[in-house]
Amino acid sequence: MAGRTVKERLEGNELKVFCGFSIVMVFVAGLVGMVQDGQGAVDVIEGLWTIIVSRDALITDYFELAGYGSALMNAVLVMAMGLWLLHREGVRFTGLTMAAVFINVGYGLWGKNPVNILPILLGASVYAKIHGYRLGRYMYTAMFGTSLAPLVTELIFLLPFDWKVNMLVAVGAGILIGFVLPGLSAHTASTHMGFTLFNVGFSAGILAFVMVCILKSFGLECESVLIWRAGRPLWTGVGLYGYFLLTFLYGLYLSGGKLNGILKIWKHPGRAVADFILMEGVGSTLMNMAMVGAICETYIYLIGGDLSGPVVGAILTAFGFAAFGAHAKNYLPLLCGVYLSTFINQFEATTPGIQLAAIFAVGLAPIAGRFGVIAGIFAGMLHVAITTCTSQMYGGLNLYNNGFSTGWVAIIMVPVLESFMTEYIPRARKFRQRIGITKDRQP
């Protein structure tokens, strides 16, 4: 034992160590945020309480609502809950684990807190128990399914009864959400055929739409909000870049200093299920994650956007999904498509929703990976058009609005693209051969 190298001691636990390091980094960022806002311990606790008792509908930036320190400490708590459940259930850490962990820490900055996610997790646990399994079997659906946590909070404010009754109904609704999503998500995966990485976001959007329609039938309507902290604080930007650099160096160390694993990842189209940890190893995947995270942050700087809570959360989400389908080669066309769309539509690249759409377009990476750059650009442009409308369908109560949008983009584009790939191209080739045109002949 004494003669084992550090790498040998890490073997099998590389991702657990990385997640432990990450939660420490978020905690340290919270301490820095406290200093920046002049918050003390009492202020942070009060800020956490504000987060818990406030509406969480899109877009509620916890940086603005409660301050940097409180928002980041809330993200620490949400991340800690997820990691504890994964450990408790004995779930093996893979690329999907990274996606689930980092989407939750990201949304711990705008929409999720340790209280409003609990009923949904409980509902998934009940579903698992009824089917004779442990929660671990549906752990990922449960973690992704907390996207509807704002609906739990909203019912407490929206219902016309005593607050105790409202709370009971809200908890019951959360349990119902967690109970329904595992089965629903299993079916929605076949509709987009793995061409969006945000399958639960799509299924959650469908469920949110149905539940909001039920509420509207009783005369109860939800409204979206916009609470947003503008600006790009130097400490936030440097902190993110520093974190991505450390991630890259850790991955490089685990890869023995070799970079060829990243090139292998770039050869994958990314269509779900594309778990890069299982395909190409931990080291290469961590380097890929660092690169995607840095690309997202750099884009925000280039357009003059904001490092708000939602934007930082979105960057961390893309960072996580770079272990499960996304990489620089299949994501950049989507990013270009979102940006180019702002030259022909009514939106600016710096509009809050468009900043988020650009980063969350990462969910459509498999389209660019499978059908090429041009298809990816058009997918990014279509994503902008759809995502600006879908949030109105459920009053901002589905945090994964962009995930819902990517599902529709995939459903619309993939059948058309595949018809060209599988029918048009072979037919065109036969037609050219029939009239005597081959690749070898010159015009």
Tab-separated table of C-alpha atoms in Angstrom:
chain	number	residue	atom	x	y	z
A	1	MET	CA	0.000	0.000	0.000
A	2	ALA	CA	2.783	2.409	0.941
A	3	GLY	CA	4.446	2.014	-2.448
A	4	ARG	CA	1.341	2.878	-4.505
A	5	THR	CA	1.379	6.043	-6.610
A	6	VAL	CA	-1.227	8.780	-6.292
A	7	LYS	CA	-2.803	7.694	-9.577
A	8	GLU	CA	-3.093	4.127	-8.355
A	9	ARG	CA	-4.747	5.280	-5.143
A	10	LEU	CA	-7.214	7.350	-7.153
A	11	GLU	CA	-8.155	4.463	-9.431
A	12	GLY	CA	-11.899	3.928	-9.424
A	13	ASN	CA	-12.507	7.077	-7.360
A	14	GLU	CA	-11.286	9.769	-9.755
A	15	LEU	CA	-14.737	11.285	-10.252
A	16	LYS	CA	-15.672	11.140	-6.572
A	17	VAL	CA	-12.487	13.023	-5.729
A	18	PHE	CA	-13.258	15.531	-8.466
A	19	CYS	CA	-16.795	16.098	-7.152
A	20	GLY	CA	-15.407	16.557	-3.647
A	21	PHE	CA	-12.929	19.098	-4.990
A	22	SER	CA	-15.728	20.859	-6.889
A	23	ILE	CA	-17.989	21.252	-3.878
A	24	VAL	CA	-15.055	22.749	-1.958
A	25	MET	CA	-14.484	25.198	-4.827
A	26	VAL	CA	-18.128	26.282	-4.810
A	27	PHE	CA	-17.914	26.747	-1.037
A	28	VAL	CA	-14.768	28.856	-1.387
A	29	ALA	CA	-16.503	30.895	-4.093
A	30	GLY	CA	-19.342	31.414	-1.623
A	31	LEU	CA	-16.885	32.823	0.920
A	32	VAL	CA	-15.463	35.177	-1.693
A	33	GLY	CA	-18.997	36.181	-2.648
A	34	MET	CA	-19.759	36.978	0.976
A	35	VAL	CA	-16.807	39.354	1.037
A	36	GLN	CA	-17.857	40.965	-2.252
A	37	ASP	CA	-21.381	41.622	-0.961
A	38	GLY	CA	-20.267	42.471	2.567
A	39	GLN	CA	-22.294	39.561	3.957
A	40	GLY	CA	-21.719	37.952	7.311
A	41	ALA	CA	-22.816	34.490	8.440
A	42	VAL	CA	-26.174	35.816	9.641
A	43	ASP	CA	-26.743	37.564	6.303
A	44	VAL	CA	-26.034	34.332	4.432
A	45	ILE	CA	-28.527	32.416	6.583
A	46	GLU	CA	-31.131	35.116	6.027
A	47	GLY	CA	-30.384	34.959	2.299
A	48	LEU	CA	-30.866	31.196	2.291
A	49	TRP	CA	-34.221	31.663	3.994
A	50	THR	CA	-35.164	34.251	1.354
A	51	ILE	CA	-34.324	31.730	-1.371
A	52	ILE	CA	-36.455	29.040	0.286
A	53	VAL	CA	-39.550	31.193	0.835
A	54	SER	CA	-39.483	33.092	-2.486
A	55	ARG	CA	-41.000	32.179	-5.825
A	56	ASP	CA	-38.558	30.352	-8.103
A	57	ALA	CA	-40.220	30.784	-11.501
A	58	LEU	CA	-38.040	31.620	-14.494
A	59	ILE	CA	-35.955	33.703	-14.310
A	60	THR	CA	-35.080	34.123	-10.626
A	61	ASP	CA	-31.398	34.898	-10.188
A	62	TYR	CA	-30.321	34.028	-6.660
A	63	PHE	CA	-27.264	36.294	-7.042
A	64	GLU	CA	-29.671	39.207	-7.276
A	65	LEU	CA	-32.333	37.843	-4.927
A	66	ALA	CA	-30.133	36.913	-1.981
A	67	GLY	CA	-26.525	37.841	-2.783
A	68	TYR	CA	-23.516	35.890	-4.034
A	69	GLY	CA	-22.721	34.251	-0.717
A	70	SER	CA	-26.210	32.899	-0.074
A	71	ALA	CA	-26.693	31.751	-3.676
A	72	LEU	CA	-23.424	29.837	-3.761
A	73	MET	CA	-24.020	28.277	-0.338
A	74	ASN	CA	-27.448	27.175	-1.592
A	75	ALA	CA	-25.704	25.541	-4.567
A	76	VAL	CA	-23.358	23.780	-2.132
A	77	LEU	CA	-26.336	22.365	-0.229
A	78	VAL	CA	-28.100	21.195	-3.386
A	79	MET	CA	-24.906	19.580	-4.670
A	80	ALA	CA	-24.239	17.943	-1.308
A	81	MET	CA	-27.725	16.420	-1.269
A	82	GLY	CA	-27.208	14.924	-4.716
A	83	LEU	CA	-23.778	13.525	-3.886
A	84	TRP	CA	-25.063	12.053	-0.622
A	85	LEU	CA	-27.916	10.283	-2.414
A	86	LEU	CA	-25.567	8.937	-5.075
A	87	HIS	CA	-23.258	7.602	-2.361
A	88	ARG	CA	-26.150	6.197	-0.335
A	89	GLU	CA	-27.549	4.354	-3.341
A	90	GLY	CA	-24.152	3.086	-4.426
A	91	VAL	CA	-24.485	4.603	-7.886
A	92	ARG	CA	-21.441	4.202	-10.094
A	93	PHE	CA	-19.972	7.549	-11.164
A	94	THR	CA	-20.035	7.933	-14.958
A	95	GLY	CA	-20.540	10.697	-17.499
A	96	LEU	CA	-24.268	10.783	-16.758
A	97	THR	CA	-23.420	11.300	-13.095
A	98	MET	CA	-21.395	14.379	-14.009
A	99	ALA	CA	-24.303	15.727	-16.035
A	100	ALA	CA	-26.759	15.169	-13.164
A	101	VAL	CA	-24.473	16.605	-10.476
A	102	PHE	CA	-23.491	19.755	-12.336
A	103	ILE	CA	-26.944	20.573	-13.666
A	104	ASN	CA	-28.108	20.558	-10.056
A	105	VAL	CA	-25.286	22.688	-8.719
A	106	GLY	CA	-25.894	25.053	-11.639
A	107	TYR	CA	-29.586	25.388	-10.905
A	108	GLY	CA	-28.754	25.840	-7.235
A	109	LEU	CA	-28.025	29.392	-8.398
A	110	TRP	CA	-31.495	29.946	-9.877
A	111	GLY	CA	-34.507	27.815	-9.056
A	112	LYS	CA	-33.564	24.865	-6.840
A	113	ASN	CA	-33.050	24.767	-3.112
A	114	PRO	CA	-32.793	21.935	-0.561
A	115	VAL	CA	-36.481	22.281	0.331
A	116	ASN	CA	-38.326	22.492	-2.994
A	117	ILE	CA	-36.473	19.511	-4.522
A	118	LEU	CA	-37.261	17.131	-1.657
A	119	PRO	CA	-40.873	16.202	-2.609
A	120	ILE	CA	-39.796	15.321	-6.161
A	121	LEU	CA	-36.973	13.117	-4.891
A	122	LEU	CA	-39.448	11.477	-2.521
A	123	GLY	CA	-41.877	10.838	-5.385
A	124	ALA	CA	-39.171	9.088	-7.397
A	125	SER	CA	-38.335	7.016	-4.335
A	126	VAL	CA	-41.989	5.957	-3.994
A	127	TYR	CA	-42.063	5.023	-7.691
A	128	ALA	CA	-38.954	2.889	-7.262
A	129	LYS	CA	-40.309	1.187	-4.147
A	130	ILE	CA	-43.631	0.302	-5.788
A	131	HIS	CA	-41.738	-1.295	-8.670
A	132	GLY	CA	-39.543	-3.252	-6.284
A	133	TYR	CA	-36.308	-1.309	-6.811
A	134	ARG	CA	-34.067	1.015	-4.868
A	135	LEU	CA	-34.065	4.721	-5.675
A	136	GLY	CA	-30.648	4.242	-7.293
A	137	ARG	CA	-32.298	2.679	-10.347
A	138	TYR	CA	-34.108	5.979	-11.024
A	139	MET	CA	-31.566	8.272	-9.400
A	140	TYR	CA	-30.747	10.244	-12.505
A	141	THR	CA	-34.381	10.814	-13.461
A	142	ALA	CA	-35.015	11.969	-9.902
A	143	MET	CA	-32.108	14.416	-9.966
A	144	PHE	CA	-32.988	15.794	-13.402
A	145	GLY	CA	-36.683	15.814	-12.482
A	146	THR	CA	-36.132	18.485	-9.845
A	147	SER	CA	-36.465	20.889	-12.775
A	148	LEU	CA	-40.107	21.269	-11.687
A	149	ALA	CA	-39.139	22.361	-8.180
A	150	PRO	CA	-40.494	25.907	-8.829
A	151	LEU	CA	-43.970	24.424	-9.294
A	152	VAL	CA	-43.798	23.059	-5.756
A	153	THR	CA	-42.970	26.513	-4.394
A	154	GLU	CA	-45.484	28.257	-6.645
A	155	LEU	CA	-48.447	26.270	-5.331
A	156	ILE	CA	-47.848	27.598	-1.831
A	157	PHE	CA	-48.298	31.138	-3.154
A	158	LEU	CA	-50.943	30.387	-5.775
A	159	LEU	CA	-53.575	28.304	-3.990
A	160	PRO	CA	-56.362	30.191	-2.174
A	161	PHE	CA	-56.345	28.070	0.999
A	162	ASP	CA	-54.639	28.401	4.332
A	163	TRP	CA	-50.832	28.221	3.999
A	164	LYS	CA	-50.732	24.863	5.770
A	165	VAL	CA	-53.166	23.373	3.269
A	166	ASN	CA	-51.252	24.995	0.424
A	167	MET	CA	-48.049	23.420	1.677
A	168	LEU	CA	-49.601	19.967	1.886
A	169	VAL	CA	-50.945	20.266	-1.654
A	170	ALA	CA	-47.559	21.545	-2.881
A	171	VAL	CA	-45.718	18.627	-1.298
A	172	GLY	CA	-48.266	16.207	-2.762
A	173	ALA	CA	-47.806	17.749	-6.205
A	174	GLY	CA	-44.034	17.404	-5.890
A	175	ILE	CA	-44.371	13.738	-4.952
A	176	LEU	CA	-46.696	13.228	-7.932
A	177	ILE	CA	-44.138	14.857	-10.251
A	178	GLY	CA	-41.363	12.603	-8.997
A	179	PHE	CA	-43.662	9.582	-9.360
A	180	VAL	CA	-44.739	10.342	-12.939
A	181	LEU	CA	-41.454	11.463	-14.497
A	182	PRO	CA	-39.557	8.121	-14.571
A	183	GLY	CA	-42.185	6.458	-16.749
A	184	LEU	CA	-42.826	9.547	-18.861
A	185	SER	CA	-39.123	10.126	-19.503
A	186	ALA	CA	-38.660	6.552	-20.662
A	187	HIS	CA	-41.249	7.133	-23.395
A	188	THR	CA	-40.181	10.626	-24.512
A	189	ALA	CA	-36.677	9.340	-25.275
A	190	SER	CA	-38.050	7.531	-28.304
A	191	THR	CA	-39.663	10.664	-29.741
A	192	HIS	CA	-36.422	12.564	-30.249
A	193	MET	CA	-34.314	9.407	-30.714
A	194	GLY	CA	-31.482	10.617	-28.512
A	195	PHE	CA	-30.830	13.813	-30.468
A	196	THR	CA	-31.361	16.015	-27.435
A	197	LEU	CA	-29.253	15.404	-24.353
A	198	PHE	CA	-31.989	16.947	-22.177
A	199	ASN	CA	-34.563	14.160	-22.296
A	200	VAL	CA	-35.939	14.768	-18.793
A	201	GLY	CA	-36.144	18.485	-19.582
A	202	PHE	CA	-38.406	17.603	-22.486
A	203	SER	CA	-40.620	15.254	-20.469
A	204	ALA	CA	-40.719	17.722	-17.572
A	205	GLY	CA	-41.885	20.440	-19.954
A	206	ILE	CA	-44.762	18.252	-21.115
A	207	LEU	CA	-45.765	17.498	-17.526
A	208	ALA	CA	-45.464	21.151	-16.499
A	209	PHE	CA	-47.681	22.199	-19.403
A	210	VAL	CA	-50.371	19.718	-18.364
A	211	MET	CA	-50.249	20.770	-14.704
A	212	VAL	CA	-50.375	24.473	-15.561
A	213	CYS	CA	-53.386	23.824	-17.820
A	214	ILE	CA	-55.127	22.120	-14.894
A	215	LEU	CA	-54.388	25.115	-12.680
A	216	LYS	CA	-55.682	27.504	-15.336
A	217	SER	CA	-58.916	25.524	-15.556
A	218	PHE	CA	-59.491	26.538	-11.923
A	219	GLY	CA	-58.650	30.162	-12.641
A	220	LEU	CA	-55.132	29.942	-11.193
A	221	GLU	CA	-52.426	31.398	-13.440
A	222	CYS	CA	-48.663	31.558	-13.012
A	223	GLU	CA	-46.500	34.326	-14.404
A	224	SER	CA	-42.846	34.348	-15.364
A	225	VAL	CA	-40.505	36.813	-13.691
A	226	LEU	CA	-37.155	38.379	-14.518
A	227	ILE	CA	-34.786	38.859	-11.609
A	228	TRP	CA	-31.316	39.197	-13.094
A	229	ARG	CA	-27.929	40.484	-11.909
A	230	ALA	CA	-26.090	42.124	-14.778
A	231	GLY	CA	-22.335	42.500	-15.079
A	232	ARG	CA	-19.247	40.329	-15.150
A	233	PRO	CA	-17.451	40.544	-11.803
A	234	LEU	CA	-13.735	39.887	-12.211
A	235	TRP	CA	-13.635	37.368	-9.355
A	236	THR	CA	-16.419	35.311	-10.933
A	237	GLY	CA	-14.801	35.199	-14.355
A	238	VAL	CA	-11.321	34.443	-13.039
A	239	GLY	CA	-12.741	31.846	-10.654
A	240	LEU	CA	-14.530	29.984	-13.462
A	241	TYR	CA	-11.517	30.022	-15.768
A	242	GLY	CA	-9.322	28.880	-12.889
A	243	TYR	CA	-11.680	26.020	-12.099
A	244	PHE	CA	-11.736	24.898	-15.732
A	245	LEU	CA	-7.937	25.070	-15.890
A	246	LEU	CA	-7.587	22.906	-12.776
A	247	THR	CA	-10.104	20.451	-14.228
A	248	PHE	CA	-8.105	20.248	-17.445
A	249	LEU	CA	-4.827	19.713	-15.586
A	250	TYR	CA	-6.388	16.987	-13.433
A	251	GLY	CA	-7.674	15.265	-16.562
A	252	LEU	CA	-4.279	15.645	-18.225
A	253	TYR	CA	-2.621	14.033	-15.202
A	254	LEU	CA	-5.064	11.112	-15.243
A	255	SER	CA	-4.415	10.691	-18.985
A	256	GLY	CA	-0.684	10.442	-18.443
A	257	GLY	CA	-0.088	13.759	-20.210
A	258	LYS	CA	-1.704	12.567	-23.450
A	259	LEU	CA	-4.207	14.650	-25.427
A	260	ASN	CA	-5.233	12.109	-28.056
A	261	GLY	CA	-8.266	11.082	-25.982
A	262	ILE	CA	-9.903	14.439	-26.713
A	263	LEU	CA	-9.582	13.823	-30.453
A	264	LYS	CA	-11.262	10.464	-29.974
A	265	ILE	CA	-14.132	12.157	-28.122
A	266	TRP	CA	-14.521	14.605	-31.007
A	267	LYS	CA	-15.155	11.682	-33.343
A	268	HIS	CA	-18.320	10.730	-31.438
A	269	PRO	CA	-21.527	12.374	-32.718
A	270	GLY	CA	-22.760	12.557	-29.124
A	271	ARG	CA	-26.157	10.979	-29.686
A	272	ALA	CA	-27.556	9.662	-26.393
A	273	VAL	CA	-26.433	7.481	-24.831
A	274	ALA	CA	-22.859	8.747	-25.296
A	275	ASP	CA	-21.101	8.397	-21.960
A	276	PHE	CA	-17.583	9.675	-22.572
A	277	ILE	CA	-16.336	8.380	-19.217
A	278	LEU	CA	-17.141	4.823	-20.289
A	279	MET	CA	-16.021	5.399	-23.867
A	280	GLU	CA	-12.740	7.266	-23.513
A	281	GLY	CA	-11.899	7.368	-19.814
A	282	VAL	CA	-11.978	9.883	-16.997
A	283	GLY	CA	-8.937	11.943	-17.946
A	284	SER	CA	-9.972	12.719	-21.513
A	285	THR	CA	-13.531	13.447	-20.427
A	286	LEU	CA	-12.464	15.933	-17.752
A	287	MET	CA	-10.326	17.765	-20.308
A	288	ASN	CA	-13.302	17.873	-22.652
A	289	MET	CA	-15.499	19.228	-19.866
A	290	ALA	CA	-12.966	21.965	-19.140
A	291	MET	CA	-12.839	22.963	-22.805
A	292	VAL	CA	-16.624	23.186	-23.177
A	293	GLY	CA	-16.912	25.205	-19.971
A	294	ALA	CA	-14.220	27.621	-21.161
A	295	ILE	CA	-15.922	27.963	-24.566
A	296	CYS	CA	-19.202	28.928	-22.888
A	297	GLU	CA	-17.582	31.513	-20.641
A	298	THR	CA	-15.547	32.966	-23.487
A	299	TYR	CA	-18.689	33.342	-25.592
A	300	ILE	CA	-20.336	35.343	-22.812
A	301	TYR	CA	-17.319	37.650	-22.667
A	302	LEU	CA	-17.192	38.056	-26.442
A	303	ILE	CA	-20.829	39.163	-26.703
A	304	GLY	CA	-20.617	41.376	-23.602
A	305	GLY	CA	-23.056	39.198	-21.659
A	306	ASP	CA	-23.525	38.719	-17.920
A	307	LEU	CA	-22.084	36.279	-15.432
A	308	SER	CA	-25.391	36.199	-13.571
A	309	GLY	CA	-26.560	33.239	-11.500
A	310	PRO	CA	-28.497	31.715	-14.419
A	311	VAL	CA	-25.584	32.151	-16.843
A	312	VAL	CA	-23.033	30.667	-14.446
A	313	GLY	CA	-25.504	27.854	-13.747
A	314	ALA	CA	-25.962	27.238	-17.470
A	315	ILE	CA	-22.184	27.130	-17.982
A	316	LEU	CA	-21.863	24.529	-15.230
A	317	THR	CA	-24.670	22.534	-16.876
A	318	ALA	CA	-22.861	22.528	-20.225
A	319	PHE	CA	-19.685	21.629	-18.346
A	320	GLY	CA	-21.434	18.562	-16.905
A	321	PHE	CA	-22.971	17.457	-20.193
A	322	ALA	CA	-19.533	17.553	-21.797
A	323	ALA	CA	-19.167	14.177	-20.085
A	324	PHE	CA	-22.327	12.907	-21.748
A	325	GLY	CA	-22.514	13.784	-25.420
A	326	ALA	CA	-21.223	17.331	-25.917
A	327	HIS	CA	-17.812	18.445	-27.085
A	328	ALA	CA	-16.297	21.448	-28.836
A	329	LYS	CA	-16.771	20.055	-32.330
A	330	ASN	CA	-20.493	19.304	-32.039
A	331	TYR	CA	-21.340	22.285	-29.825
A	332	LEU	CA	-19.711	25.222	-31.650
A	333	PRO	CA	-22.079	25.045	-34.673
A	334	LEU	CA	-25.054	25.359	-32.298
A	335	LEU	CA	-23.434	28.324	-30.584
A	336	CYS	CA	-22.815	29.986	-33.946
A	337	GLY	CA	-26.427	29.356	-34.950
A	338	VAL	CA	-27.782	31.061	-31.845
A	339	TYR	CA	-25.518	34.065	-32.373
A	340	LEU	CA	-26.289	34.374	-36.090
A	341	SER	CA	-30.017	34.270	-35.362
A	342	THR	CA	-29.721	37.575	-33.492
A	343	PHE	CA	-28.883	39.319	-36.786
A	344	ILE	CA	-32.208	38.360	-38.336
A	345	ASN	CA	-34.657	38.243	-35.414
A	346	GLN	CA	-35.791	40.818	-32.875
A	347	PHE	CA	-33.459	39.714	-30.065
A	348	GLU	CA	-30.026	40.898	-29.012
A	349	ALA	CA	-27.290	38.407	-28.188
A	350	THR	CA	-27.127	39.959	-24.700
A	351	THR	CA	-30.833	39.486	-23.960
A	352	PRO	CA	-30.976	37.270	-20.835
A	353	GLY	CA	-32.997	34.508	-22.478
A	354	ILE	CA	-30.762	34.468	-25.545
A	355	GLN	CA	-27.603	34.212	-23.453
A	356	LEU	CA	-29.119	31.143	-21.813
A	357	ALA	CA	-30.300	29.736	-25.143
A	358	ALA	CA	-26.762	29.945	-26.512
A	359	ILE	CA	-25.284	27.923	-23.677
A	360	PHE	CA	-28.151	25.443	-23.373
A	361	ALA	CA	-28.019	24.801	-27.120
A	362	VAL	CA	-25.386	22.283	-26.014
A	363	GLY	CA	-28.300	19.884	-25.582
A	364	LEU	CA	-28.622	19.715	-29.382
A	365	ALA	CA	-24.968	18.798	-29.894
A	366	PRO	CA	-25.881	15.353	-31.319
A	367	ILE	CA	-27.571	17.005	-34.314
A	368	ALA	CA	-24.368	18.772	-35.343
A	369	GLY	CA	-22.386	15.662	-34.489
A	370	ARG	CA	-24.509	13.442	-36.706
A	371	PHE	CA	-25.584	15.750	-39.558
A	372	GLY	CA	-22.781	18.301	-39.713
A	373	VAL	CA	-22.027	21.974	-39.195
A	374	ILE	CA	-24.800	23.468	-41.355
A	375	ALA	CA	-27.467	21.361	-39.650
A	376	GLY	CA	-26.052	22.413	-36.280
A	377	ILE	CA	-26.239	26.096	-37.199
A	378	PHE	CA	-29.861	25.786	-38.290
A	379	ALA	CA	-30.671	23.813	-35.132
A	380	GLY	CA	-29.235	26.647	-33.024
A	381	MET	CA	-31.308	29.207	-34.886
A	382	LEU	CA	-34.496	27.168	-34.544
A	383	HIS	CA	-33.750	26.625	-30.859
A	384	VAL	CA	-33.827	30.388	-30.272
A	385	ALA	CA	-37.186	30.756	-31.987
A	386	ILE	CA	-38.793	27.952	-29.999
A	387	THR	CA	-37.306	28.603	-26.567
A	388	THR	CA	-38.508	32.217	-26.548
A	389	CYS	CA	-42.093	30.932	-26.807
A	390	THR	CA	-42.159	27.756	-24.727
A	391	SER	CA	-41.659	29.384	-21.314
A	392	GLN	CA	-45.079	31.018	-21.705
A	393	MET	CA	-46.673	27.569	-21.932
A	394	TYR	CA	-46.067	26.819	-18.263
A	395	GLY	CA	-45.567	30.172	-16.599
A	396	GLY	CA	-41.849	29.707	-16.088
A	397	LEU	CA	-42.351	26.693	-13.815
A	398	ASN	CA	-40.094	24.310	-15.756
A	399	LEU	CA	-36.490	25.287	-15.103
A	400	TYR	CA	-35.389	23.243	-18.119
A	401	ASN	CA	-37.252	25.400	-20.617
A	402	ASN	CA	-34.326	25.100	-23.013
A	403	GLY	CA	-34.415	21.339	-22.546
A	404	PHE	CA	-38.066	21.349	-23.577
A	405	SER	CA	-37.180	23.442	-26.619
A	406	THR	CA	-34.335	21.132	-27.682
A	407	GLY	CA	-36.784	18.243	-27.684
A	408	TRP	CA	-39.011	20.022	-30.185
A	409	VAL	CA	-36.077	21.041	-32.358
A	410	ALA	CA	-34.943	17.417	-32.524
A	411	ILE	CA	-38.448	16.136	-33.263
A	412	ILE	CA	-38.817	18.620	-36.137
A	413	MET	CA	-35.339	18.515	-37.665
A	414	VAL	CA	-34.144	14.932	-37.282
A	415	PRO	CA	-36.804	13.205	-39.457
A	416	VAL	CA	-36.184	15.729	-42.230
A	417	LEU	CA	-32.403	15.425	-41.980
A	418	GLU	CA	-32.532	11.645	-41.851
A	419	SER	CA	-34.719	11.538	-44.924
A	420	PHE	CA	-31.958	13.304	-46.812
A	421	MET	CA	-29.251	11.168	-45.252
A	422	THR	CA	-30.927	7.812	-45.879
A	423	GLU	CA	-33.030	8.442	-48.975
A	424	TYR	CA	-32.039	11.523	-50.921
A	425	ILE	CA	-28.277	10.975	-51.001
A	426	PRO	CA	-28.385	7.346	-52.238
A	427	ARG	CA	-31.024	8.278	-54.812
A	428	ALA	CA	-28.985	11.263	-55.958
A	429	ARG	CA	-25.921	9.053	-56.275
A	430	LYS	CA	-27.842	6.523	-58.394
A	431	PHE	CA	-29.218	9.343	-60.556
A	432	ARG	CA	-25.720	10.722	-61.168
A	433	GLN	CA	-24.475	7.257	-62.087
A	434	ARG	CA	-27.413	6.736	-64.429
A	435	ILE	CA	-26.641	9.902	-66.390
A	436	GLY	CA	-22.903	9.205	-66.391
A	437	ILE	CA	-21.690	11.691	-63.757
A	438	THR	CA	-19.170	10.266	-61.290
A	439	LYS	CA	-16.756	11.798	-58.819
A	440	ASP	CA	-13.885	11.058	-61.188
A	441	ARG	CA	-15.348	12.995	-64.100
A	442	GLN	CA	-14.629	16.684	-64.480
A	443	PRO	CA	-17.290	19.123	-65.692
